[in-house]
Amino acid sequence: MSPIFLYDGVCMLCSRAVRYVLRHEKHPDIRFVAIQSPEGKALAADFGIDPRDPETFAFVDGGKALTRSDGVLALLAHVGGPARFLRLGYWLPRRLRDGCYDLVARHRYRLFGRSDRCLPVDASVRHRFSLPEV
């Protein structure tokens, strides 16, 4: 089963993260599921995430859903590029990592912006996305 990146489709930080993963992934097998899509809403409910006001994203790998900083670190294991060095965060206590994650997550719309719709997806990777119905 392919890993799943469950992300907030209207968050510009999340959209940038999706673009980064597409550019730097080691193997093109990650599925990208916008939390606003029907599949995303169902997954969010399974993971205890409010799809109307998500406080975290989720990365599902090997049937295990990881959120907050654990999810970021698990996602980073699948990518190269400069962000791979953030994996050194494993050495930090989870409480500190999650505190930093929560701070950014709480202010992400103000810091990075918000869109009224999900990012446009190139046709060559469209089959890997689950997006909201328009």
Coordinates of C-alpha atoms in Angstrom, one line a residue:
M1 CA 0.0 0.0 0.0
S2 CA 1.3 3.5 -0.9
P3 CA 2.0 6.0 1.8
I4 CA -0.6 8.7 2.1
F5 CA 0.0 12.4 2.8
L6 CA -3.2 13.8 4.2
Y7 CA -2.9 17.6 4.0
D8 CA -5.0 20.8 4.4
G9 CA -5.7 21.7 0.7
V10 CA -6.3 25.4 1.4
C11 CA -3.2 25.9 3.5
M12 CA -0.4 27.5 1.4
L13 CA 2.3 25.9 3.6
C14 CA 0.8 22.5 3.0
S15 CA 0.5 23.1 -0.7
R16 CA 4.2 24.1 -0.8
A17 CA 5.0 20.9 1.1
V18 CA 3.1 18.9 -1.5
R19 CA 5.1 20.6 -4.3
Y20 CA 8.3 20.0 -2.4
V21 CA 7.6 16.3 -2.0
L22 CA 6.7 15.9 -5.7
R23 CA 10.0 17.5 -6.6
H24 CA 12.2 15.6 -4.2
E25 CA 10.5 12.2 -3.4
K26 CA 12.8 9.2 -3.6
H27 CA 10.1 7.0 -5.2
P28 CA 6.9 8.4 -6.8
D29 CA 4.5 6.4 -4.7
I30 CA 3.0 8.8 -2.2
R31 CA -0.7 9.5 -2.5
F32 CA -1.8 13.1 -1.8
V33 CA -5.2 13.4 -0.1
A34 CA -6.7 16.8 0.6
I35 CA -8.5 16.8 3.9
Q36 CA -11.4 18.6 2.1
S37 CA -11.9 15.7 -0.3
P38 CA -14.5 13.0 0.6
E39 CA -11.6 10.5 1.1
G40 CA -9.7 13.1 3.2
K41 CA -12.7 13.7 5.4
A42 CA -13.1 10.0 6.1
L43 CA -9.4 9.6 6.8
A44 CA -9.4 12.6 9.1
A45 CA -12.4 11.2 11.1
D46 CA -10.5 7.9 11.4
F47 CA -7.5 9.8 12.9
G48 CA -9.5 12.1 15.1
I49 CA -8.7 15.2 13.0
D50 CA -11.4 17.8 12.4
P51 CA -11.5 18.3 8.6
R52 CA -13.2 21.7 9.0
D53 CA -10.3 23.0 11.3
P54 CA -7.4 20.6 11.0
E55 CA -4.7 21.2 13.7
T56 CA -2.4 18.7 12.1
F57 CA -1.8 16.7 8.9
A58 CA -1.3 13.0 8.9
F59 CA 1.2 10.7 7.1
V60 CA 0.1 7.1 6.7
D61 CA 2.9 4.6 6.1
G62 CA 2.7 0.9 6.5
G63 CA -0.8 1.2 7.8
K64 CA 0.2 3.5 10.7
A65 CA -0.9 7.1 10.8
L66 CA 1.5 9.6 12.2
T67 CA 0.7 13.2 13.0
R68 CA 2.4 16.4 14.1
S69 CA 6.2 16.2 14.2
D70 CA 6.3 12.4 14.0
G71 CA 4.3 12.7 10.7
V72 CA 6.7 15.3 9.4
L73 CA 9.7 13.1 10.2
A74 CA 8.1 10.0 8.6
L75 CA 7.3 12.0 5.5
L76 CA 10.9 13.4 5.3
A77 CA 12.1 9.8 5.2
H78 CA 10.6 9.6 1.7
V79 CA 12.2 12.7 0.3
G80 CA 15.6 14.1 -0.6
G81 CA 16.6 17.7 -1.1
P82 CA 17.6 20.2 1.6
A83 CA 14.7 19.3 3.9
R84 CA 16.1 15.8 4.5
F85 CA 18.4 17.4 7.1
L86 CA 15.4 18.2 9.2
R87 CA 15.3 14.5 10.0
L88 CA 17.9 15.3 12.6
G89 CA 14.9 16.4 14.6
Y90 CA 14.5 12.8 15.7
W91 CA 17.2 13.6 18.3
L92 CA 15.0 16.3 19.9
P93 CA 12.5 15.3 22.5
R94 CA 9.0 14.8 21.0
R95 CA 7.6 17.4 23.4
L96 CA 9.9 20.0 22.0
R97 CA 9.3 18.9 18.4
D98 CA 5.5 18.9 18.8
G99 CA 5.6 22.3 20.5
C100 CA 7.4 23.8 17.5
Y101 CA 5.0 22.0 15.1
D102 CA 1.9 23.3 17.0
L103 CA 3.2 26.8 17.0
V104 CA 3.6 26.9 13.2
A105 CA 0.4 25.0 12.7
R106 CA -1.6 27.4 14.8
H107 CA -0.3 30.4 12.8
R108 CA 0.1 28.8 9.4
Y109 CA -2.6 30.7 7.6
R110 CA -1.4 34.1 8.9
L111 CA 2.3 33.2 8.1
F112 CA 1.9 31.5 4.8
G113 CA -1.6 32.3 3.5
R114 CA -4.7 30.5 2.7
S115 CA -6.3 29.7 -0.7
D116 CA -10.0 29.3 -1.4
R117 CA -9.3 26.1 -3.3
C118 CA -6.7 23.3 -3.5
L119 CA -3.6 23.8 -5.6
P120 CA -3.9 22.9 -9.3
V121 CA -2.4 19.5 -10.1
D122 CA -0.4 18.7 -13.2
A123 CA -2.0 16.0 -15.3
S124 CA 1.1 13.8 -15.1
V125 CA 0.5 13.2 -11.3
R126 CA -3.2 13.8 -11.1
H127 CA -3.8 10.0 -10.5
R128 CA -2.0 10.3 -7.2
F129 CA -4.3 12.9 -5.8
S130 CA -7.7 12.9 -4.0
L131 CA -9.1 16.4 -4.3
P132 CA -12.4 18.0 -3.3
E133 CA -15.1 17.8 -5.8
V134 CA -15.7 21.1 -7.6

